[in-house]
Every structure is written in C-alpha cells, then in structure tokens.
Amino acid sequence: MIRYRRPKLEELKDIARMCALTFIDYPICNDIKSGFPNVDSFLDFMNDVYYVYIRAYFRKSEFFVGEDDGKVKSFAVLVRPRSPEVGLVDYFRSGALLLLKKVSLPSLLRFLNVLEQGHKPCSGIKEHSWLLESLAVDRSLRGQQLGSKMLNECIIPYIKEQSIGDKPETFITFTNTERNKEFYIKNGFSQFDYKTIPMKDSAIGNWSFRMTINPGL
C-alpha cells in the first residue's frame, strides 16, 4: 500500500535521479541532449539538472512522495496560490552554475527558457490557483496507476484540506507530451490552452489544464 509523506532532505538526490530517469526521453530535452556524446553522460547531466530544480522549488513549494515497502515510487511538487515565483535567480542560487561544467551557457539558457515558456499559460491564472509543478513516477513502475493514485489519494485531498470555507479551488498543470495530455484528461482535468514552443532544431507542444476542486465533495 502506498504511503504519502513529505520527503527527507537526504532523499532529494535520489528523487532527482528518479526524475532524470523519468523525463530523459521527453521532447523538452531534445535540443540539449544533442550536445552529449552518449546517453549515460546526458543522464548524469539531467540528474544534476533535477537536483538544482528540486532545490530551487524546495523552500517555495509543497513536496510529496509516495512510498511503498521503504522505496519512493512517486514524487510531486505542488505550488500554493500566491506563492513567490521560481525564476532564473532561484535556479542559479541552487547550483545552476555548476551545470556549466557539462554544458555551454547558451545551451543551458535555451533549456531554461523552454521551461519558462511552458509555464506561461498557467502563470496567467496562477495567482489564485494551485499548480502541479511536477509529477514523476519511477520509470520501472509505469502502467501501475501510481500517478493517478498520487493525484487522487494525496494531492487533491491535500488541496481540499487546505482550502478555506466552501469556495472551489482551481488546480492547474501543464505537459509537453501527448501521453501526459491523455493522463490529465483521464484524471478529470480540462485543457484550456495549447501552444507550440520553438526550440533550436524543432518545436514541441505545450498543453495546459485546469480542474475545479470543491472542498465539500
């Protein structure tokens, strides 16, 4: 049975590794991946990227893990309404400069810019909304509904618990893959925006979703 809890500081590096393995084949990585000689060196870089990312969000967001038999199997980052934005300064304060040992500054800035562009549709309504910033499941456990379980057994109940009064809450998120698009629609989200994000050698899709959560239901 999955138990949901807050991660421990000493677990963050292992969580970063899980995220790197989960997202390494996502289209958002296409451009920057071309600068590495092999998959192992790129995975090593992405491990560092996600550790910087996690550190940047750690003080401004809510973190959750799903654990079973002593092993972390899923991970989520939830941003509260009216939370301070996480931007380039936060990334560099969290160690992004160390990434320059493995990639050029222009390549890193292009990568971070794609991330920022992906956030833009949600940023327009984030002030009064909960944002699912990230949801990762152990790559070896795909197909076991762990993402759906984390949403419906952890994240959504937490939002209901934190809501004030009986006013509905807005829950938003976004993705760059068709597979995740279907996942969010299956789990009750409605698409409110679609855009393409230009990259150096290609372009990727960016879907944004929203859900209304009624605290009393």
GROMACS .gro file of C-alpha atoms in nm:
model
  217
    1MET     CA    1   0.000   0.000   0.000
    2ILE     CA    2   0.131   0.344  -0.094
    3ARG     CA    3   0.200   0.580   0.196
    4TYR     CA    4   0.224   0.951   0.119
    5ARG     CA    5   0.454   1.177   0.313
    6ARG     CA    6   0.699   1.467   0.286
    7PRO     CA    7   1.046   1.375   0.160
    8LYS     CA    8   1.352   1.393   0.381
    9LEU     CA    9   1.638   1.621   0.283
   10GLU     CA   10   1.871   1.325   0.245
   11GLU     CA   11   1.633   1.173  -0.011
   12LEU     CA   12   1.641   1.464  -0.253
   13LYS     CA   13   1.938   1.339  -0.457
   14ASP     CA   14   1.773   1.001  -0.509
   15ILE     CA   15   1.449   1.174  -0.606
   16ALA     CA   16   1.641   1.386  -0.857
   17ARG     CA   17   1.778   1.065  -1.008
   18MET     CA   18   1.427   0.920  -1.036
   19CYS     CA   19   1.307   1.238  -1.208
   20ALA     CA   20   1.601   1.233  -1.450
   21LEU     CA   21   1.522   0.874  -1.549
   22THR     CA   22   1.153   0.959  -1.583
   23PHE     CA   23   1.192   1.265  -1.804
   24ILE     CA   24   1.511   1.194  -2.001
   25ASP     CA   25   1.318   1.098  -2.314
   26TYR     CA   26   1.075   1.393  -2.303
   27PRO     CA   27   1.077   1.626  -2.608
   28ILE     CA   28   1.175   1.922  -2.390
   29CYS     CA   29   1.521   1.761  -2.373
   30ASN     CA   30   1.568   1.715  -2.748
   31ASP     CA   31   1.790   2.015  -2.816
   32ILE     CA   32   2.020   1.997  -2.516
   33LYS     CA   33   2.059   1.619  -2.549
   34SER     CA   34   2.237   1.662  -2.883
   35GLY     CA   35   2.538   1.816  -2.707
   36PHE     CA   36   2.626   1.496  -2.520
   37PRO     CA   37   2.827   1.205  -2.660
   38ASN     CA   38   2.608   0.929  -2.512
   39VAL     CA   39   2.301   0.853  -2.302
   40ASP     CA   40   2.496   0.797  -1.981
   41SER     CA   41   2.662   1.140  -1.989
   42PHE     CA   42   2.328   1.304  -2.064
   43LEU     CA   43   2.159   1.116  -1.779
   44ASP     CA   44   2.434   1.233  -1.545
   45PHE     CA   45   2.368   1.591  -1.656
   46MET     CA   46   1.990   1.557  -1.615
   47ASN     CA   47   2.042   1.416  -1.267
   48ASP     CA   48   2.222   1.741  -1.179
   49VAL     CA   49   1.952   1.947  -1.352
   50TYR     CA   50   1.676   1.794  -1.143
   51TYR     CA   51   1.872   1.831  -0.823
   52VAL     CA   52   1.907   2.205  -0.897
   53TYR     CA   53   1.537   2.218  -0.989
   54ILE     CA   54   1.430   2.046  -0.665
   55ARG     CA   55   1.648   2.275  -0.455
   56ALA     CA   56   1.507   2.583  -0.633
   57TYR     CA   57   1.148   2.481  -0.552
   58PHE     CA   58   1.205   2.327  -0.211
   59ARG     CA   59   1.152   2.640   0.001
   60LYS     CA   60   0.863   2.779  -0.205
   61SER     CA   61   0.653   2.467  -0.267
   62GLU     CA   62   0.495   2.160  -0.113
   63PHE     CA   63   0.677   1.831  -0.180
   64PHE     CA   64   0.523   1.484  -0.152
   65VAL     CA   65   0.646   1.131  -0.211
   66GLY     CA   66   0.458   0.805  -0.246
   67GLU     CA   67   0.640   0.526  -0.064
   68ASP     CA   68   0.586   0.151  -0.065
   69ASP     CA   69   0.798  -0.106   0.116
   70GLY     CA   70   1.054   0.160   0.206
   71LYS     CA   71   1.103   0.277  -0.154
   72VAL     CA   72   0.999   0.611  -0.303
   73LYS     CA   73   0.788   0.533  -0.608
   74SER     CA   74   0.631   0.869  -0.694
   75PHE     CA   75   0.705   1.236  -0.634
   76ALA     CA   76   0.511   1.559  -0.675
   77VAL     CA   77   0.575   1.932  -0.642
   78LEU     CA   78   0.268   2.141  -0.561
   79VAL     CA   79   0.281   2.522  -0.567
   80ARG     CA   80   0.036   2.712  -0.349
   81PRO     CA   81  -0.172   3.007  -0.477
   82ARG     CA   82   0.011   3.338  -0.448
   83SER     CA   83   0.347   3.167  -0.389
   84PRO     CA   84   0.658   3.358  -0.498
   85GLU     CA   85   0.767   3.275  -0.850
   86VAL     CA   86   1.067   3.049  -0.902
   87GLY     CA   87   1.288   3.207  -1.167
   88LEU     CA   88   1.637   3.206  -1.312
   89VAL     CA   89   1.783   3.364  -0.996
   90ASP     CA   90   1.649   3.076  -0.787
   91TYR     CA   91   1.800   2.822  -1.025
   92PHE     CA   92   2.141   2.984  -1.015
   93ARG     CA   93   2.127   3.017  -0.636
   94SER     CA   94   2.053   2.644  -0.625
   95GLY     CA   95   2.364   2.549  -0.817
   96ALA     CA   96   2.284   2.600  -1.185
   97LEU     CA   97   2.629   2.748  -1.244
   98LEU     CA   98   2.777   2.405  -1.170
   99LEU     CA   99   2.588   2.273  -1.472
  100LEU     CA  100   2.815   2.485  -1.691
  101LYS     CA  101   3.089   2.228  -1.636
  102LYS     CA  102   2.885   1.994  -1.855
  103VAL     CA  103   2.702   2.225  -2.096
  104SER     CA  104   2.752   2.567  -2.255
  105LEU     CA  105   2.580   2.875  -2.113
  106PRO     CA  106   2.376   2.938  -2.433
  107SER     CA  107   2.250   2.578  -2.429
  108LEU     CA  108   2.158   2.599  -2.061
  109LEU     CA  109   1.977   2.931  -2.106
  110ARG     CA  110   1.783   2.794  -2.404
  111PHE     CA  111   1.679   2.494  -2.195
  112LEU     CA  112   1.565   2.714  -1.904
  113ASN     CA  113   1.380   2.941  -2.147
  114VAL     CA  114   1.182   2.645  -2.282
  115LEU     CA  115   1.085   2.560  -1.923
  116GLU     CA  116   0.975   2.919  -1.867
  117GLN     CA  117   0.770   2.923  -2.188
  118GLY     CA  118   0.592   2.607  -2.078
  119HIS     CA  119   0.482   2.780  -1.758
  120LYS     CA  120   0.341   3.093  -1.923
  121PRO     CA  121  -0.022   2.987  -1.984
  122CYS     CA  122  -0.053   2.868  -1.625
  123SER     CA  123   0.123   3.177  -1.491
  124GLY     CA  124  -0.168   3.387  -1.612
  125ILE     CA  125  -0.406   3.220  -1.367
  126LYS     CA  126  -0.158   3.101  -1.102
  127GLU     CA  127  -0.231   3.386  -0.861
  128HIS     CA  128  -0.548   3.215  -0.740
  129SER     CA  129  -0.467   2.856  -0.834
  130TRP     CA  130  -0.279   2.554  -0.708
  131LEU     CA  131  -0.015   2.443  -0.958
  132LEU     CA  132   0.103   2.086  -1.003
  133GLU     CA  133   0.456   2.179  -1.099
  134SER     CA  134   0.584   1.826  -1.137
  135LEU     CA  135   0.465   1.467  -1.107
  136ALA     CA  136   0.713   1.183  -1.151
  137VAL     CA  137   0.677   0.807  -1.118
  138ASP     CA  138   0.959   0.555  -1.101
  139ARG     CA  139   1.021   0.469  -1.467
  140SER     CA  140   1.030   0.095  -1.394
  141LEU     CA  141   0.676   0.114  -1.250
  142ARG     CA  142   0.496   0.286  -1.537
  143GLY     CA  143   0.149   0.147  -1.607
  144GLN     CA  144   0.069   0.076  -1.242
  145GLN     CA  145  -0.151   0.388  -1.198
  146LEU     CA  146   0.087   0.540  -0.943
  147GLY     CA  147   0.048   0.888  -1.094
  148SER     CA  148  -0.331   0.870  -1.078
  149LYS     CA  149  -0.313   0.742  -0.721
  150MET     CA  150  -0.088   1.026  -0.612
  151LEU     CA  151  -0.326   1.280  -0.765
  152ASN     CA  152  -0.643   1.131  -0.621
  153GLU     CA  153  -0.517   0.997  -0.289
  154CYS     CA  154  -0.265   1.266  -0.195
  155ILE     CA  155  -0.262   1.591  -0.394
  156ILE     CA  156  -0.634   1.658  -0.440
  157PRO     CA  157  -0.722   1.561  -0.079
  158TYR     CA  158  -0.443   1.792   0.041
  159ILE     CA  159  -0.586   2.084  -0.159
  160LYS     CA  160  -0.931   2.015  -0.013
  161GLU     CA  161  -0.785   2.002   0.336
  162GLN     CA  162  -0.603   2.334   0.288
  163SER     CA  163  -0.898   2.518   0.134
  164ILE     CA  164  -1.072   2.788   0.334
  165GLY     CA  165  -1.450   2.769   0.363
  166ASP     CA  166  -1.653   2.613   0.083
  167LYS     CA  167  -1.515   2.816  -0.207
  168PRO     CA  168  -1.400   2.597  -0.501
  169GLU     CA  169  -1.026   2.575  -0.565
  170THR     CA  170  -0.864   2.588  -0.908
  171PHE     CA  171  -0.596   2.328  -0.981
  172ILE     CA  172  -0.373   2.372  -1.287
  173THR     CA  173  -0.085   2.196  -1.460
  174PHE     CA  174   0.083   2.152  -1.800
  175THR     CA  175   0.276   1.899  -2.005
  176ASN     CA  176   0.476   1.862  -2.326
  177THR     CA  177   0.371   1.510  -2.425
  178GLU     CA  178   0.060   1.358  -2.582
  179ARG     CA  179   0.078   1.069  -2.336
  180ASN     CA  180   0.058   1.302  -2.037
  181LYS     CA  181  -0.215   1.502  -2.207
  182GLU     CA  182  -0.432   1.190  -2.208
  183PHE     CA  183  -0.332   1.115  -1.848
  184TYR     CA  184  -0.453   1.452  -1.720
  185ILE     CA  185  -0.779   1.441  -1.915
  186LYS     CA  186  -0.843   1.089  -1.782
  187ASN     CA  187  -0.794   1.222  -1.429
  188GLY     CA  188  -1.051   1.499  -1.457
  189PHE     CA  189  -0.860   1.798  -1.596
  190SER     CA  190  -0.984   2.009  -1.887
  191GLN     CA  191  -0.748   2.158  -2.143
  192PHE     CA  192  -0.754   2.538  -2.154
  193ASP     CA  193  -0.452   2.616  -2.369
  194TYR     CA  194  -0.230   2.469  -2.637
  195LYS     CA  195   0.079   2.631  -2.788
  196THR     CA  196   0.396   2.527  -2.964
  197ILE     CA  197   0.732   2.623  -2.818
  198PRO     CA  198   1.011   2.679  -3.073
  199MET     CA  199   1.341   2.512  -2.998
  200LYS     CA  200   1.679   2.524  -3.170
  201ASP     CA  201   1.615   2.233  -3.406
  202SER     CA  202   1.244   2.168  -3.364
  203ALA     CA  203   0.928   2.272  -3.181
  204ILE     CA  204   0.732   2.099  -2.907
  205GLY     CA  205   0.369   2.106  -2.798
  206ASN     CA  206   0.263   2.253  -2.464
  207TRP     CA  207  -0.078   2.165  -2.319
  208SER     CA  208  -0.221   2.340  -2.012
  209PHE     CA  209  -0.504   2.206  -1.796
  210ARG     CA  210  -0.730   2.310  -1.513
  211MET     CA  211  -0.964   2.143  -1.268
  212THR     CA  212  -1.215   2.281  -1.018
  213ILE     CA  213  -1.193   2.118  -0.675
  214ASN     CA  214  -1.494   2.150  -0.446
  215PRO     CA  215  -1.379   2.121  -0.083
  216GLY     CA  216  -1.703   1.969   0.041
  217LEU     CA  217  -1.708   1.681  -0.209
   0.00000   0.00000   0.00000
